Coordinates of C-alpha atoms in Angstrom, one line a residue:
X205 CA 13.0 11.0 5.3
X206 CA 11.4 7.9 3.8
X207 CA 10.0 7.7 0.3
X208 CA 6.4 6.5 0.0
X209 CA 4.6 4.1 -2.3
X210 CA 1.0 5.3 -3.0
X211 CA -1.0 2.1 -3.4
X212 CA -4.7 1.7 -4.3
X213 CA -7.4 -0.8 -3.3
X214 CA -8.3 -1.0 -6.9
X215 CA -8.1 0.8 -10.3
X216 CA -9.5 4.2 -10.6
X217 CA -9.5 5.1 -7.0
X218 CA -7.7 8.4 -7.7
X219 CA -4.1 7.4 -6.9
X220 CA -2.7 9.9 -9.4
X221 CA -4.7 12.8 -8.0
X222 CA -3.8 11.9 -4.5
X223 CA -0.2 11.5 -5.3
X224 CA -0.2 14.8 -7.2
X225 CA -1.9 16.6 -4.2
X226 CA 0.6 15.2 -1.7
X227 CA 3.5 16.3 -4.1
X228 CA 2.2 19.9 -4.1
X229 CA 1.5 20.0 -0.3
X230 CA 5.0 18.5 0.6
X231 CA 6.7 20.8 -1.8
X232 CA 5.0 23.8 -0.1
X233 CA 6.4 22.4 3.1
X234 CA 9.9 22.8 1.6
X235 CA 10.3 19.1 1.1
X236 CA 12.4 18.2 -2.1
X237 CA 9.9 15.8 -3.4
X238 CA 10.3 13.7 -6.6
X239 CA 7.7 11.5 -8.3
X240 CA 7.7 8.2 -10.0
X241 CA 5.3 5.8 -11.8
X242 CA 7.2 2.6 -12.4
X243 CA 4.7 1.2 -14.9
X244 CA 2.1 3.1 -16.8
X245 CA -0.3 1.9 -19.6
X246 CA -2.8 3.2 -22.0
X247 CA -2.8 5.4 -25.1
X248 CA 0.4 7.4 -25.4
X249 CA 0.1 11.2 -25.5
X250 CA 1.4 12.9 -28.7
X251 CA 3.3 15.5 -26.8
X252 CA 5.4 15.4 -23.5
X253 CA 5.4 12.3 -21.4
X254 CA 3.7 9.3 -22.9
X255 CA 1.6 8.8 -19.8
X256 CA -0.9 11.6 -18.8
X257 CA -0.5 10.4 -15.2
X258 CA 3.2 10.9 -15.3
X259 CA 2.7 14.4 -16.7
X260 CA 0.3 15.3 -13.9
X261 CA 2.7 14.0 -11.3
X262 CA 5.7 15.8 -12.7
X263 CA 3.8 19.1 -13.0
X264 CA 2.7 18.8 -9.4
X265 CA 6.2 18.2 -8.1
X266 CA 7.7 20.6 -10.5
X267 CA 10.4 18.3 -11.3
X268 CA 12.2 18.0 -14.6
X269 CA 13.6 14.5 -14.2
X270 CA 13.9 12.4 -17.4
X271 CA 11.0 10.3 -18.5
X272 CA 13.0 7.1 -18.4
X273 CA 13.6 7.6 -14.7
X274 CA 10.1 8.8 -13.8
X275 CA 8.4 6.2 -15.9
X276 CA 10.8 3.4 -16.8
X277 CA 8.3 1.4 -18.7
X278 CA 5.2 2.4 -20.6
X279 CA 2.7 -0.2 -22.2
X280 CA 0.6 1.1 -25.1
X281 CA -2.5 -0.8 -24.0
X282 CA -4.7 -0.4 -20.8
X283 CA -3.6 -3.5 -19.0
X284 CA -1.5 -4.8 -16.1
X285 CA 2.2 -5.2 -16.8
X286 CA 1.7 -9.0 -16.8
X287 CA -1.1 -8.9 -19.4
X288 CA 0.8 -6.4 -21.5
X289 CA 3.7 -8.8 -21.5
X290 CA 1.6 -11.6 -22.6
X291 CA -0.2 -9.7 -25.3
X292 CA 2.7 -7.4 -26.6
X293 CA 5.6 -9.7 -25.7
X294 CA 7.2 -6.8 -23.8
X295 CA 8.6 -8.1 -20.5
X296 CA 8.4 -5.8 -17.5
X297 CA 11.8 -4.6 -16.5
X298 CA 11.9 -4.8 -12.8
X299 CA 15.7 -4.3 -12.4
X300 CA 15.3 -1.1 -14.5
X301 CA 12.5 0.2 -12.3
X302 CA 14.6 -0.5 -9.1
X303 CA 17.7 1.2 -10.5
X304 CA 15.7 4.2 -11.6
X305 CA 14.2 4.5 -8.1
X306 CA 17.7 4.5 -6.6
X307 CA 18.8 7.2 -9.0
X308 CA 15.7 9.4 -8.3
X309 CA 16.3 8.9 -4.5
X310 CA 19.7 10.5 -4.9
X311 CA 18.2 13.5 -6.6
X312 CA 15.4 14.3 -4.2
X313 CA 14.8 13.9 -0.4
X314 CA 11.6 11.9 -0.8
X315 CA 10.0 10.1 -3.8
X316 CA 6.3 9.5 -4.1
X317 CA 5.9 6.3 -6.2
X318 CA 2.5 5.8 -7.6
X319 CA 1.4 2.2 -8.1
X320 CA -0.7 0.7 -10.8
X321 CA -4.2 -0.8 -10.2
X322 CA -4.6 -2.6 -6.9
X323 CA -1.9 -3.9 -4.6
X324 CA -2.0 -7.4 -6.2
X325 CA -1.8 -6.2 -9.7
X326 CA 0.5 -8.7 -11.5
X327 CA 3.8 -7.6 -13.0
X328 CA 5.2 -11.2 -13.6
X329 CA 3.9 -14.5 -12.7
X330 CA 4.1 -14.7 -8.9
X331 CA 5.5 -11.1 -8.7
X332 CA 3.0 -8.4 -7.8
X333 CA 2.9 -4.8 -6.8
X334 CA 3.5 -5.9 -3.3
X335 CA 6.7 -7.6 -4.3
X336 CA 7.9 -4.3 -6.0
X337 CA 7.1 -2.3 -2.8
X338 CA 9.0 -4.9 -0.7
X339 CA 12.0 -4.6 -2.9
X340 CA 12.0 -0.8 -2.8
X341 CA 11.9 -1.1 1.1
X342 CA 9.5 1.8 1.5
X343 CA 6.2 2.2 3.4
X344 CA 2.9 2.5 1.7
X345 CA -0.1 4.9 1.8
X346 CA -3.3 3.2 0.8
X347 CA -5.8 5.2 -1.3
X348 CA -9.3 3.9 -1.0
X349 CA -12.7 5.3 -1.9
X350 CA -16.0 5.9 -0.1
X351 CA -18.2 3.8 -2.4
X352 CA -20.0 0.7 -1.0
X353 CA -17.6 -2.3 -1.1
X354 CA -14.6 -0.3 -0.1
X355 CA -14.4 -1.9 3.4
X356 CA -13.9 -5.3 1.8
X357 CA -11.2 -3.9 -0.7
X358 CA -9.4 -2.0 2.0
X359 CA -9.3 -4.8 4.6
X360 CA -8.0 -7.2 1.9
X361 CA -5.3 -4.6 0.9
X362 CA -4.1 -4.0 4.4
X363 CA -4.0 -7.8 5.0
X364 CA -1.8 -8.3 2.0
X365 CA 0.6 -5.5 3.2
X366 CA 0.8 -7.2 6.5
X367 CA 1.4 -10.6 4.8
X368 CA 4.3 -9.1 2.8
X369 CA 5.5 -7.1 5.9
X370 CA 5.1 -3.7 4.2
X371 CA 4.7 -0.9 6.7
X372 CA 1.6 1.1 6.1
X373 CA 1.8 4.9 6.9
X374 CA -2.0 5.3 6.7
X375 CA -5.1 5.3 4.6
X376 CA -6.4 8.2 2.5
X377 CA -10.1 8.2 1.6
X378 CA -10.7 9.6 -1.8
X379 CA -14.3 10.8 -1.4
X380 CA -15.2 11.4 -4.9
X381 CA -18.3 9.2 -5.2
X382 CA -21.3 8.5 -3.0
X383 CA -21.4 5.7 -0.5
X384 CA -20.3 5.6 3.1
X385 CA -20.4 8.8 5.2
X386 CA -16.7 9.6 5.7
X387 CA -16.9 9.7 9.5
X388 CA -18.4 6.2 9.7
X389 CA -16.0 4.9 7.2
X390 CA -13.0 6.3 9.1
X391 CA -14.3 4.7 12.3
X392 CA -14.8 1.3 10.7
X393 CA -11.6 1.2 8.7
X394 CA -9.5 2.1 11.7
X395 CA -11.2 -0.4 13.9
X396 CA -11.1 -3.3 11.4
X397 CA -7.5 -2.8 10.1
X398 CA -5.7 -1.0 13.0
X399 CA -4.3 1.4 10.4
X400 CA -4.7 5.1 10.8
X401 CA -6.9 7.1 8.4
X402 CA -4.9 10.1 7.5
X403 CA -7.9 12.0 6.2
X404 CA -10.3 12.2 3.3
X405 CA -10.1 14.3 0.1
X406 CA -13.4 15.6 -1.5
X407 CA -13.9 15.7 -5.3
X408 CA -11.2 18.0 -6.7
X409 CA -12.4 20.6 -9.2
X410 CA -9.3 22.7 -9.4
X411 CA -5.9 21.0 -9.9
X412 CA -4.0 24.2 -9.5
X413 CA -1.1 24.6 -7.0
X414 CA -3.0 26.8 -4.5
X415 CA -6.2 24.7 -4.6
X416 CA -4.4 21.4 -4.0
X417 CA -2.2 22.7 -1.3
X418 CA -5.2 24.1 0.6
X419 CA -7.2 20.9 0.2
X420 CA -4.4 18.6 1.4
X421 CA -3.2 20.9 4.2
X422 CA -6.7 21.1 5.5
X423 CA -7.7 17.4 5.1
X424 CA -4.7 15.3 5.5
X425 CA -2.3 14.6 8.4
X426 CA 0.8 15.6 6.4
X427 CA 3.1 15.5 9.5
X428 CA 2.5 11.8 9.9
X429 CA 3.8 11.2 6.4
X430 CA 7.2 12.8 6.8
X431 CA 8.1 12.0 10.4

C-alpha cells in the first residue's frame, strides 16, 4: 500500500481538511494510516503541536506519533521554507524530513503527507515541493478548488507533476467557494489533464469523525487511493 502526498494547486485550497477527511475515512476502512506535514509555518500554538494543521491531522488519524516525526520543521512566520530560511536564517532540513518519513512508514501501513502551498513552493533554491515528492517516491493527490481560475492552476500543477515524473492518483475538488459547477469542472479537468477526478467535497461544517467519514465515503473514490 503506497503512501500519498496531498499536494495543492495553491495556498488555502483546503489541503489540511482534505487530508484529515481522508485520514478518517481510511482509518474507518481499517487502514493503519499515519500523517505527516514535513514543513509547517505560522504562529505557534501555546499548547500541543506548534502547528494547528498538524494537530488537526493527528486528531483525524488518531495517531500519537512524536511531533518531530509528524512535523520535522516548523517556521514561526507564514512563509515558504525558502523565505523562512532567508528571513530567519533557519535552513530547511530535507534529510531530516526524509528520515522522519521513513520512520513513520515503518510505524503505519500508509502515510498521508500534506504539502505546503502549491506544488512549486520553494524549499531551497532550485528545490521545490515537487523535488521532495520525487525523493519520497510516492504518488500525489492534487487538491484544487472550484473558484474561477482553477483550471489554469490545476493544469499547471499536473504538468509539473508530469515533468518531474510524479505519478498522480487523482484530483479532489474542494468545493468550498463559488465558481464552476462541479460537474462541468470535473469534465473539463479530466479532458484537459487526462487525470481522474476522484470526487468533490462540499463545505465541511462538522469536522467530527462520523461527519467526515460519511462525507468522504459518499463523495470520494477511496478504493482508487489504496489499490
